[in-house]
Coordinates of C-alpha atoms and ligand atoms in Angstrom, one line a residue:
M1465 CA 0.0 0.0 0.0
S1466 CA 1.6 3.3 -0.9
T1467 CA 1.4 6.5 1.1
I1468 CA 0.8 9.9 -0.6
V1469 CA 2.5 13.0 0.8
I1470 CA 1.2 16.4 -0.4
T1471 CA 3.5 19.2 0.4
P1472 CA 2.8 23.0 -0.2
T1473 CA 5.5 24.5 -2.4
G1474 CA 4.2 28.1 -2.3
S1475 CA 4.5 28.6 -6.1
S1476 CA 2.5 27.3 -9.0
L1477 CA 4.3 26.0 -12.1
H1478 CA 1.7 27.2 -14.6
S1479 CA -0.5 30.3 -15.0
K1480 CA -3.9 29.7 -13.5
E1481 CA -5.6 31.3 -16.5
T1482 CA -4.3 28.6 -18.8
C1483 CA -6.7 25.6 -19.1
S1484 CA -5.4 22.2 -18.0
E1485 CA -7.1 19.3 -19.9
I1486 CA -7.6 15.9 -18.4
S1487 CA -9.5 12.7 -19.0
V1488 CA -10.9 10.9 -16.0
P1489 CA -11.3 7.0 -15.9
Q1490 CA -14.3 5.5 -17.6
D1491 CA -17.6 5.4 -15.8
K1492 CA -17.5 2.6 -13.3
S1493 CA -21.3 2.2 -13.0
I1494 CA -21.6 1.9 -16.8
F1495 CA -18.6 -0.4 -17.0
H1496 CA -20.1 -3.0 -14.6
R1497 CA -23.4 -3.0 -16.5
I1498 CA -22.0 -3.3 -20.0
L1499 CA -19.8 -6.2 -19.0
I1500 CA -22.8 -8.0 -17.5
L1501 CA -25.3 -7.2 -20.3
A1502 CA -22.6 -8.1 -22.9
A1503 CA -22.2 -11.5 -21.2
L1504 CA -26.0 -11.9 -21.3
S1505 CA -26.2 -11.1 -25.0
E1506 CA -25.5 -13.7 -27.8
S1507 CA -23.2 -11.3 -29.6
Q1508 CA -19.6 -10.2 -29.5
I1509 CA -19.5 -6.9 -27.7
F1510 CA -16.5 -4.5 -28.2
I1511 CA -16.1 -2.1 -25.3
N1512 CA -13.6 0.8 -25.7
T1513 CA -11.1 1.1 -22.9
I1514 CA -8.9 4.0 -22.0
G1515 CA -5.9 3.5 -19.7
K1516 CA -5.9 1.2 -16.7
L1517 CA -9.1 -0.5 -15.5
S1518 CA -10.2 0.3 -12.0
S1519 CA -10.1 -2.6 -9.5
D1520 CA -13.9 -2.6 -9.1
V1521 CA -14.4 -3.0 -12.9
L1522 CA -11.8 -5.8 -12.9
T1523 CA -13.7 -7.5 -10.1
T1524 CA -16.8 -7.7 -12.3
L1525 CA -14.8 -8.8 -15.3
N1526 CA -13.0 -11.6 -13.3
A1527 CA -16.4 -12.8 -11.8
L1528 CA -17.8 -13.2 -15.3
V1529 CA -14.7 -15.1 -16.4
Q1530 CA -15.3 -17.4 -13.4
L1531 CA -18.8 -17.9 -14.7
G1532 CA -17.4 -19.2 -18.0
V1533 CA -17.6 -16.0 -20.1
K1534 CA -14.8 -15.5 -22.6
I1535 CA -13.4 -12.0 -22.4
D1536 CA -10.4 -10.7 -24.4
R1537 CA -8.5 -7.7 -23.1
L1538 CA -6.8 -5.9 -26.0
E1539 CA -4.9 -2.6 -25.8
K1540 CA -7.8 -0.3 -26.6
E1541 CA -10.8 -2.5 -26.2
I1542 CA -12.3 -5.5 -24.4
I1543 CA -14.3 -8.1 -26.3
V1544 CA -17.0 -9.9 -24.4
Y1545 CA -18.3 -13.1 -26.1
G1546 CA -21.9 -13.2 -24.9
V1547 CA -23.2 -16.5 -23.6
G1548 CA -26.9 -15.7 -23.4
K1549 CA -29.1 -16.0 -20.3
K1550 CA -28.4 -19.6 -19.7
G1551 CA -24.8 -20.0 -20.9
F1552 CA -23.1 -19.3 -17.5
K1553 CA -21.2 -22.1 -15.8
K1554 CA -21.4 -23.0 -12.1
P1555 CA -18.3 -21.5 -10.6
S1556 CA -15.9 -23.9 -9.0
E1557 CA -15.4 -21.7 -6.0
A1558 CA -16.9 -18.6 -4.3
I1559 CA -17.0 -15.5 -6.4
D1560 CA -14.9 -12.7 -4.8
C1561 CA -16.6 -9.3 -5.2
G1562 CA -13.6 -7.6 -3.5
N1563 CA -14.6 -4.0 -2.5
S1564 CA -17.3 -3.7 -5.1
G1565 CA -20.9 -3.3 -3.9
T1566 CA -22.1 -2.9 -7.4
T1567 CA -20.6 -6.3 -8.4
A1568 CA -22.1 -8.1 -5.5
R1569 CA -25.6 -6.7 -5.9
L1570 CA -25.8 -6.9 -9.7
L1571 CA -24.5 -10.5 -9.6
M1572 CA -27.0 -11.4 -6.9
G1573 CA -29.8 -10.6 -9.4
L1574 CA -28.1 -12.4 -12.3
L1575 CA -27.2 -15.6 -10.2
A1576 CA -30.6 -15.7 -8.5
S1577 CA -32.1 -16.9 -11.8
Q1578 CA -29.4 -19.4 -13.0
S1579 CA -29.8 -23.1 -12.7
F1580 CA -26.9 -23.6 -10.3
E1581 CA -25.7 -22.7 -6.8
S1582 CA -23.2 -20.0 -6.2
I1583 CA -21.6 -18.1 -3.3
L1584 CA -20.6 -14.4 -3.2
I1585 CA -17.9 -13.2 -0.9
G1586 CA -16.1 -9.8 -0.5
D1587 CA -13.3 -8.0 1.3
A1588 CA -13.6 -6.7 4.9
S1589 CA -15.4 -3.5 4.0
L1590 CA -17.9 -5.1 1.6
S1591 CA -18.5 -7.9 4.1
K1592 CA -20.0 -5.3 6.5
R1593 CA -22.4 -3.8 3.9
P1594 CA -26.1 -4.7 3.8
M1595 CA -27.1 -7.4 1.4
A1596 CA -30.3 -8.6 3.1
R1597 CA -32.6 -5.8 2.0
L1598 CA -32.0 -6.8 -1.6
A1599 CA -32.0 -10.5 -0.9
T1600 CA -35.3 -10.2 0.9
I1601 CA -37.0 -8.4 -2.1
L1602 CA -35.6 -11.0 -4.5
N1603 CA -36.7 -13.9 -2.2
Q1604 CA -40.1 -12.6 -1.1
Q1605 CA -41.3 -10.9 -4.2
L1606 CA -39.6 -12.7 -7.1
G1607 CA -39.4 -16.2 -5.5
A1608 CA -35.5 -16.3 -5.3
D1609 CA -33.6 -18.5 -2.8
I1610 CA -30.8 -16.4 -1.4
L1611 CA -29.3 -16.9 2.0
C1612 CA -27.2 -14.1 3.6
S1613 CA -25.0 -14.6 6.6
D1614 CA -26.7 -14.0 10.0
N1615 CA -26.1 -10.2 10.1
G1616 CA -27.5 -9.8 6.6
T1617 CA -24.2 -9.5 4.8
L1618 CA -21.8 -11.5 2.6
P1619 CA -21.1 -14.4 2.3
V1620 CA -24.3 -14.9 0.4
K1621 CA -25.4 -18.3 -0.9
I1622 CA -27.6 -18.2 -4.0
R1623 CA -29.6 -21.3 -5.1
G1624 CA -30.5 -20.3 -8.6
K1625 CA -34.1 -21.0 -9.9
A1626 CA -36.7 -19.6 -12.2
L1627 CA -38.2 -16.4 -10.8
H1628 CA -41.7 -14.9 -11.3
E1629 CA -43.0 -11.5 -12.2
A1630 CA -43.5 -8.9 -9.5
S1631 CA -44.3 -5.3 -8.8
V1632 CA -41.6 -4.0 -6.3
I1633 CA -41.5 -0.9 -4.3
L1634 CA -38.0 -0.1 -3.1
P1635 CA -37.6 1.1 0.5
V1636 CA -34.8 3.5 -0.7
A1637 CA -33.7 4.9 -4.0
S1638 CA -30.9 2.6 -5.1
A1639 CA -29.6 2.0 -8.6
Q1640 CA -27.8 -1.2 -7.5
M1641 CA -31.0 -2.7 -6.1
K1642 CA -33.1 -1.6 -9.1
S1643 CA -30.5 -3.0 -11.5
S1644 CA -30.2 -6.3 -9.7
I1645 CA -33.9 -6.8 -9.8
L1646 CA -34.1 -5.9 -13.5
L1647 CA -31.3 -8.4 -14.2
A1648 CA -33.0 -11.1 -12.2
A1649 CA -36.3 -10.6 -14.0
Y1650 CA -34.6 -10.4 -17.4
C1651 CA -32.8 -13.7 -16.9
S1652 CA -36.0 -15.4 -15.8
N1653 CA -37.9 -14.1 -18.9
T1654 CA -40.4 -12.4 -16.7
A1655 CA -41.9 -8.9 -16.6
I1656 CA -41.1 -6.6 -13.7
E1657 CA -42.2 -3.2 -12.3
I1658 CA -40.0 -1.3 -9.9
S1659 CA -40.7 2.0 -8.1
E1660 CA -38.3 4.0 -6.0
P1661 CA -39.0 6.9 -3.6
S1662 CA -36.9 9.1 -5.9
A1663 CA -35.0 8.6 -9.1
S1664 CA -31.6 6.9 -8.9
R1665 CA -29.1 6.7 -11.8
N1666 CA -30.7 5.0 -14.8
H1667 CA -27.7 3.5 -16.7
T1668 CA -29.1 -0.1 -16.7
E1669 CA -32.4 1.1 -18.2
K1670 CA -30.7 3.1 -20.8
M1671 CA -28.4 0.3 -21.7
M1672 CA -31.2 -2.2 -21.9
I1673 CA -33.2 0.1 -24.1
S1674 CA -30.2 0.7 -26.4
M1675 CA -30.0 -3.1 -26.7
G1676 CA -33.6 -3.4 -27.8
I1677 CA -35.1 -4.6 -24.4
D1678 CA -38.6 -3.1 -23.8
V1679 CA -38.1 -1.0 -20.7
Q1680 CA -40.4 1.9 -20.0
V1681 CA -39.0 4.6 -17.6
N1682 CA -41.1 7.1 -15.8
T1683 CA -39.4 9.5 -13.3
T1684 CA -39.4 7.1 -10.4
S1685 CA -40.6 3.8 -11.9
V1686 CA -39.5 1.3 -14.4
L1687 CA -41.5 -1.3 -16.3
M1688 CA -39.8 -4.1 -18.2
K1689 CA -41.6 -6.6 -20.4
A1690 CA -40.7 -10.3 -20.4
H1691 CA -37.8 -10.9 -22.9
R1692 CA -36.3 -14.0 -24.3
S1693 CA -33.0 -12.6 -25.5
I1694 CA -31.0 -9.4 -26.4
Q1695 CA -31.4 -8.9 -30.1
I1696 CA -28.4 -6.8 -31.2
P1697 CA -26.0 -7.2 -34.1
S1698 CA -22.7 -9.0 -33.6
P1699 CA -20.2 -7.4 -33.3
Y1700 CA -21.7 -4.5 -31.4
W1701 CA -19.7 -1.5 -30.1
Y1702 CA -20.2 0.2 -26.8
Q1703 CA -18.4 3.4 -25.8
I1704 CA -18.0 4.2 -22.1
P1705 CA -17.7 7.9 -21.2
G1706 CA -15.5 9.3 -18.4
D1707 CA -16.8 8.9 -14.9
V1708 CA -18.6 12.0 -13.7
S1709 CA -18.1 11.0 -10.1
S1710 CA -14.4 11.0 -10.6
A1711 CA -14.6 14.3 -12.4
A1712 CA -16.2 15.8 -9.3
F1713 CA -12.9 15.7 -7.4
F1714 CA -11.1 17.6 -10.1
V1715 CA -13.9 20.1 -10.4
V1716 CA -13.5 20.9 -6.7
A1717 CA -9.7 21.0 -7.1
S1718 CA -10.2 23.5 -9.9
V1719 CA -12.6 25.7 -7.9
I1720 CA -10.6 25.8 -4.7
T1721 CA -7.2 26.4 -6.4
K1722 CA -8.9 28.9 -8.8
T1723 CA -7.5 27.2 -11.9
N1724 CA -9.2 26.5 -15.2
L1725 CA -9.9 22.9 -16.2
R1726 CA -11.4 21.0 -19.1
I1727 CA -12.4 17.4 -18.4
K1728 CA -12.8 15.6 -21.8
N1729 CA -15.6 13.2 -22.7
V1730 CA -17.2 12.9 -19.4
G1731 CA -20.6 11.2 -18.9
L1732 CA -23.5 13.7 -18.7
N1733 CA -26.4 11.5 -17.8
P1734 CA -28.9 13.9 -16.0
T1735 CA -29.3 11.4 -13.1
R1736 CA -25.7 12.1 -12.2
L1737 CA -25.5 15.8 -12.5
R1738 CA -27.1 17.2 -9.3
F1739 CA -23.6 18.1 -7.9
F1740 CA -22.7 20.1 -10.9
E1741 CA -26.1 21.9 -10.9
L1742 CA -25.5 22.8 -7.3
L1743 CA -22.1 24.2 -8.1
S1744 CA -23.5 26.4 -10.8
D1745 CA -26.1 27.7 -8.3
S1746 CA -23.2 28.4 -5.9
G1747 CA -21.6 30.7 -8.4
V1748 CA -19.1 28.4 -10.2
P1749 CA -18.7 29.1 -13.9
L1750 CA -19.2 25.5 -15.2
F1751 CA -20.4 24.6 -18.7
Y1752 CA -20.4 21.8 -21.3
E1753 CA -19.0 21.6 -24.8
N1754 CA -18.9 19.0 -27.6
V1755 CA -22.0 17.3 -26.2
A1756 CA -23.0 14.1 -28.0
I1757 CA -24.7 10.8 -27.4
A1758 CA -23.4 7.3 -27.6
N1759 CA -25.3 4.1 -26.8
G1760 CA -28.1 6.2 -25.3
E1761 CA -25.8 8.1 -22.8
L1762 CA -25.0 11.8 -23.1
Y1763 CA -21.3 12.8 -22.8
G1764 CA -19.2 15.8 -23.5
D1765 CA -16.4 18.1 -22.2
M1766 CA -16.9 19.8 -18.8
I1767 CA -15.3 23.2 -18.5
I1768 CA -14.7 24.9 -15.2
D1769 CA -13.4 28.5 -15.1
G1770 CA -11.9 28.2 -11.7
S1771 CA -10.0 31.4 -12.1
K1772 CA -13.3 33.3 -12.2
V1773 CA -14.6 31.9 -9.0
S1774 CA -15.1 34.4 -6.2
D1775 CA -17.2 34.3 -3.0
L1776 CA -18.2 30.7 -3.1
K1777 CA -21.7 30.4 -1.6
P1778 CA -22.7 27.7 0.9
F1779 CA -25.3 25.1 -0.1
V1780 CA -28.1 23.0 1.4
I1781 CA -28.6 19.4 0.2
E1782 CA -32.0 17.8 0.9
T1783 CA -33.1 14.2 0.8
E1784 CA -34.4 14.4 -2.8
D1785 CA -31.0 15.6 -4.1
V1786 CA -29.1 12.8 -2.5
P1787 CA -29.6 9.9 -4.9
N1788 CA -28.3 12.0 -7.8
L1789 CA -25.1 13.2 -6.0
Q1790 CA -24.4 10.7 -3.2
D1791 CA -21.0 9.6 -4.5
E1792 CA -20.0 13.3 -4.7
I1793 CA -20.7 14.1 -1.1
P1794 CA -17.1 13.6 0.1
A1795 CA -16.0 16.1 -2.6
L1796 CA -18.9 18.5 -1.7
A1797 CA -17.9 18.4 2.0
V1798 CA -14.4 19.6 1.0
L1799 CA -15.9 22.3 -1.2
A1800 CA -18.0 23.5 1.8
L1801 CA -14.9 24.3 3.7
F1802 CA -14.2 27.1 1.2
A1803 CA -17.8 28.4 0.9
E1804 CA -18.5 31.4 3.1
G1805 CA -21.0 30.3 5.8
K1806 CA -22.9 27.1 6.8
S1807 CA -23.5 24.3 4.3
V1808 CA -25.8 21.5 5.3
I1809 CA -26.2 18.0 3.8
R1810 CA -29.3 16.2 5.1
G1811 CA -31.1 13.0 4.1
A1812 CA -27.9 11.2 3.4
S1813 CA -28.0 8.3 5.9
E1814 CA -27.3 5.8 3.0
L1815 CA -23.7 7.3 3.1
R1816 CA -23.2 5.3 6.3
L1817 CA -23.5 2.1 4.3
K1818 CA -20.9 2.8 1.6
E1819 CA -17.3 1.6 1.5
S1820 CA -17.0 3.3 4.8
D1821 CA -19.4 5.3 7.0
R1822 CA -18.7 8.3 4.9
I1823 CA -20.4 10.8 7.3
K1824 CA -18.2 9.8 10.2
A1825 CA -15.1 9.4 7.9
M1826 CA -15.5 12.9 6.5
I1827 CA -16.2 14.6 9.8
D1828 CA -13.1 13.0 11.3
N1829 CA -10.9 14.0 8.4
L1830 CA -12.3 17.6 8.1
H1831 CA -11.4 18.0 11.8
R1832 CA -7.9 16.6 11.2
I1833 CA -7.3 19.5 8.7
G1834 CA -8.8 22.1 11.0
G1835 CA -12.3 22.3 9.4
R1836 CA -15.5 23.2 11.3
A1837 CA -17.9 20.3 10.8
T1838 CA -20.7 18.7 12.8
E1839 CA -22.1 15.2 12.4
L1840 CA -25.8 15.0 11.9
P1841 CA -27.7 11.6 12.1
D1842 CA -28.3 11.8 8.4
G1843 CA -25.6 14.2 7.1
L1844 CA -23.1 16.9 7.9
E1845 CA -23.1 20.6 8.7
I1846 CA -19.9 22.4 7.6
T1847 CA -19.0 26.0 8.4
G1848 CA -16.6 27.3 5.8
S1849 CA -14.9 30.5 4.7
N1850 CA -13.6 31.8 1.4
D1851 CA -10.1 32.1 2.8
F1852 CA -9.9 28.8 4.7
I1853 CA -6.4 27.2 4.9
P1854 CA -6.4 23.6 5.9
S1855 CA -3.6 22.6 8.3
G1856 CA -1.2 19.7 7.7
A1857 CA -2.4 16.3 8.9
I1858 CA -2.3 12.6 8.6
I1859 CA -5.5 11.4 7.0
N1860 CA -7.5 8.3 7.7
S1861 CA -9.0 7.1 4.4
Y1862 CA -11.0 4.4 6.2
Y1863 CA -9.8 2.4 3.2
D1864 CA -12.4 4.2 1.1
H1865 CA -11.4 5.5 -2.3
R1866 CA -13.7 8.5 -2.2
I1867 CA -12.5 9.7 1.2
A1868 CA -8.8 9.4 0.1
M1869 CA -9.5 11.4 -3.1
A1870 CA -11.6 14.1 -1.3
M1871 CA -8.9 14.7 1.3
A1872 CA -6.1 14.8 -1.4
V1873 CA -8.1 17.6 -3.0
A1874 CA -8.4 19.5 0.2
A1875 CA -4.6 19.1 0.7
L1876 CA -3.9 21.2 -2.4
K1877 CA -4.8 24.2 -0.3
S1878 CA -3.0 23.2 2.9
S1879 CA -0.4 25.2 4.7
G1880 CA 1.3 22.0 5.9
V1881 CA 2.2 18.5 4.8
V1882 CA -0.8 16.2 4.3
T1883 CA -0.1 12.5 4.4
I1884 CA -2.5 9.8 3.2
P1885 CA -1.5 6.3 4.2
D1886 CA -3.1 3.5 2.1
A1887 CA -3.5 6.0 -0.7
S1888 CA -3.5 3.3 -3.4
V1889 CA -7.1 2.6 -2.4
V1890 CA -8.0 5.3 -5.0
S1891 CA -7.5 2.6 -7.7
I1892 CA -10.8 1.1 -6.7
S1893 CA -12.3 3.7 -9.1
S1894 CA -9.4 5.9 -10.3
P1895 CA -6.0 4.2 -10.8
T1896 CA -4.4 7.4 -12.2
F1897 CA -5.9 9.8 -9.7
F1898 CA -2.7 11.2 -8.2
E1899 CA -1.1 11.7 -11.6
L1900 CA -4.1 13.6 -12.8
L1901 CA -4.3 15.7 -9.6
G1902 CA -0.6 16.5 -10.1
S1903 CA -1.5 18.0 -13.5
I1904 CA -3.7 20.7 -11.8
P1905 CA -1.4 23.7 -11.5
A1906 CA -1.7 24.0 -7.7
A1907 CA 1.1 25.1 -5.4
S1908 CA 1.7 21.6 -4.0
M1909 CA 3.9 18.7 -4.7
I1910 CA 2.5 15.2 -4.7
S1911 CA 4.9 12.4 -3.9
I1912 CA 4.3 8.7 -3.4
T1913 CA 6.2 6.4 -1.0
E1914 CA 5.8 2.7 -0.9
Ligands
S3P724 C1 -24.1 2.6 -8.0 C2 -25.2 3.1 -7.3 C3 -25.1 4.0 -6.1 C4 -23.6 4.4 -5.9 C5 -22.6 3.4 -6.2 C6 -22.7 2.9 -7.6 C7 -24.3 1.8 -9.2 O1 -25.5 3.2 -5.0 O2 -23.5 5.0 -4.6 O3 -21.3 4.0 -6.0 O4 -23.4 1.6 -10.0 O5 -25.5 1.3 -9.3 P1 -27.0 3.0 -4.7 O6 -27.4 1.6 -5.1 O7 -27.1 3.2 -3.2 O8 -27.8 4.0 -5.4

């Protein structure tokens, strides 16, 4: 595990008015889904790849290989040779979902309707996260046979069987649960209706529609008709845009260091953009260029005129905002340190169930760098100021990629040395994070020690 040390140098190498240009890693949510849907097709699916794959994506890829799917990794693309709904093989051992909640939950739906038994396991962090609320829905409403361990977590034993149609009301807005149920129903050739309290990200629905599956989407509900197979040409190309949740860290870096930044080809799916809308409302000049659509997903360049930011205003996040910006909350908490006055994030108790308890983890780390922050049962209250200078500190990432990345961004403005042990955890979603952060012309030096 490498340690990252971020040291203030007092001078910036570049002019802040020039615009740095970066590309963030490909969207992790979309990547998991296309690998799985490609495996479920009966075609050869070519997926474009840019740079190193994140470890979460590799986890899903390896799980599919374990299930008998042939996947070729070439320099600029991955080729998945679809096996159809019933072409998966019983794995010879438990499938390790590593740190990836999306892998575990999406596979739970897929495996619930296979004709064999399988077991899902995960690392220490994933093994603490809730699996029972999804397993209960699949069991009680679709007729699945899934057994979680006593505290409702991994390991999970799945005895695959044919499932039946259902109309499901989700207790919380969750794209992972919604997608898992869609996959379970799809694999069992059955119709399904799912409603959520508010709309979560809709990549699965968009991807299914782009592959010819009859999915009707209303704001907070999805209706999928029974389908025998995915009818798409072979070979079929899928282009994955940059990850807007990774982009969020660089946007905050650009705002607080007042530098200009262009993030190329980033996903602009409206269900992921609440964070950026909020920033615009707080006075950040942020706009999009070269907007296009590929495989049903919007993407384009995101431009932030950080050098024009003055008097950053505080913000209030309410329950209904949370599903569309929950992964960006650690970055938002850092931004709040530099906004004049009190920012409040409420209705975010789901954050306690992520790779770490992100409410506790952010409160702890904001305090470590001298920030004023109070823990709420369902969020955070942060009192910031436009001229806030974080102090040097040793960060605790809680082995959570988004906590490590958020605190590295805050460190760009620090008056002292900021050290992040276990910093390679960022490769869960963003293997080149520190190289990219180093290309922002801030007055800090980023060094890695093994
Ligand atoms: C994800 C959905 C979100 C998000 C997670 C990825 C997905 O979780 O926090 O990082 O790819 O479906 P929820 O299922 O809680 O919405």
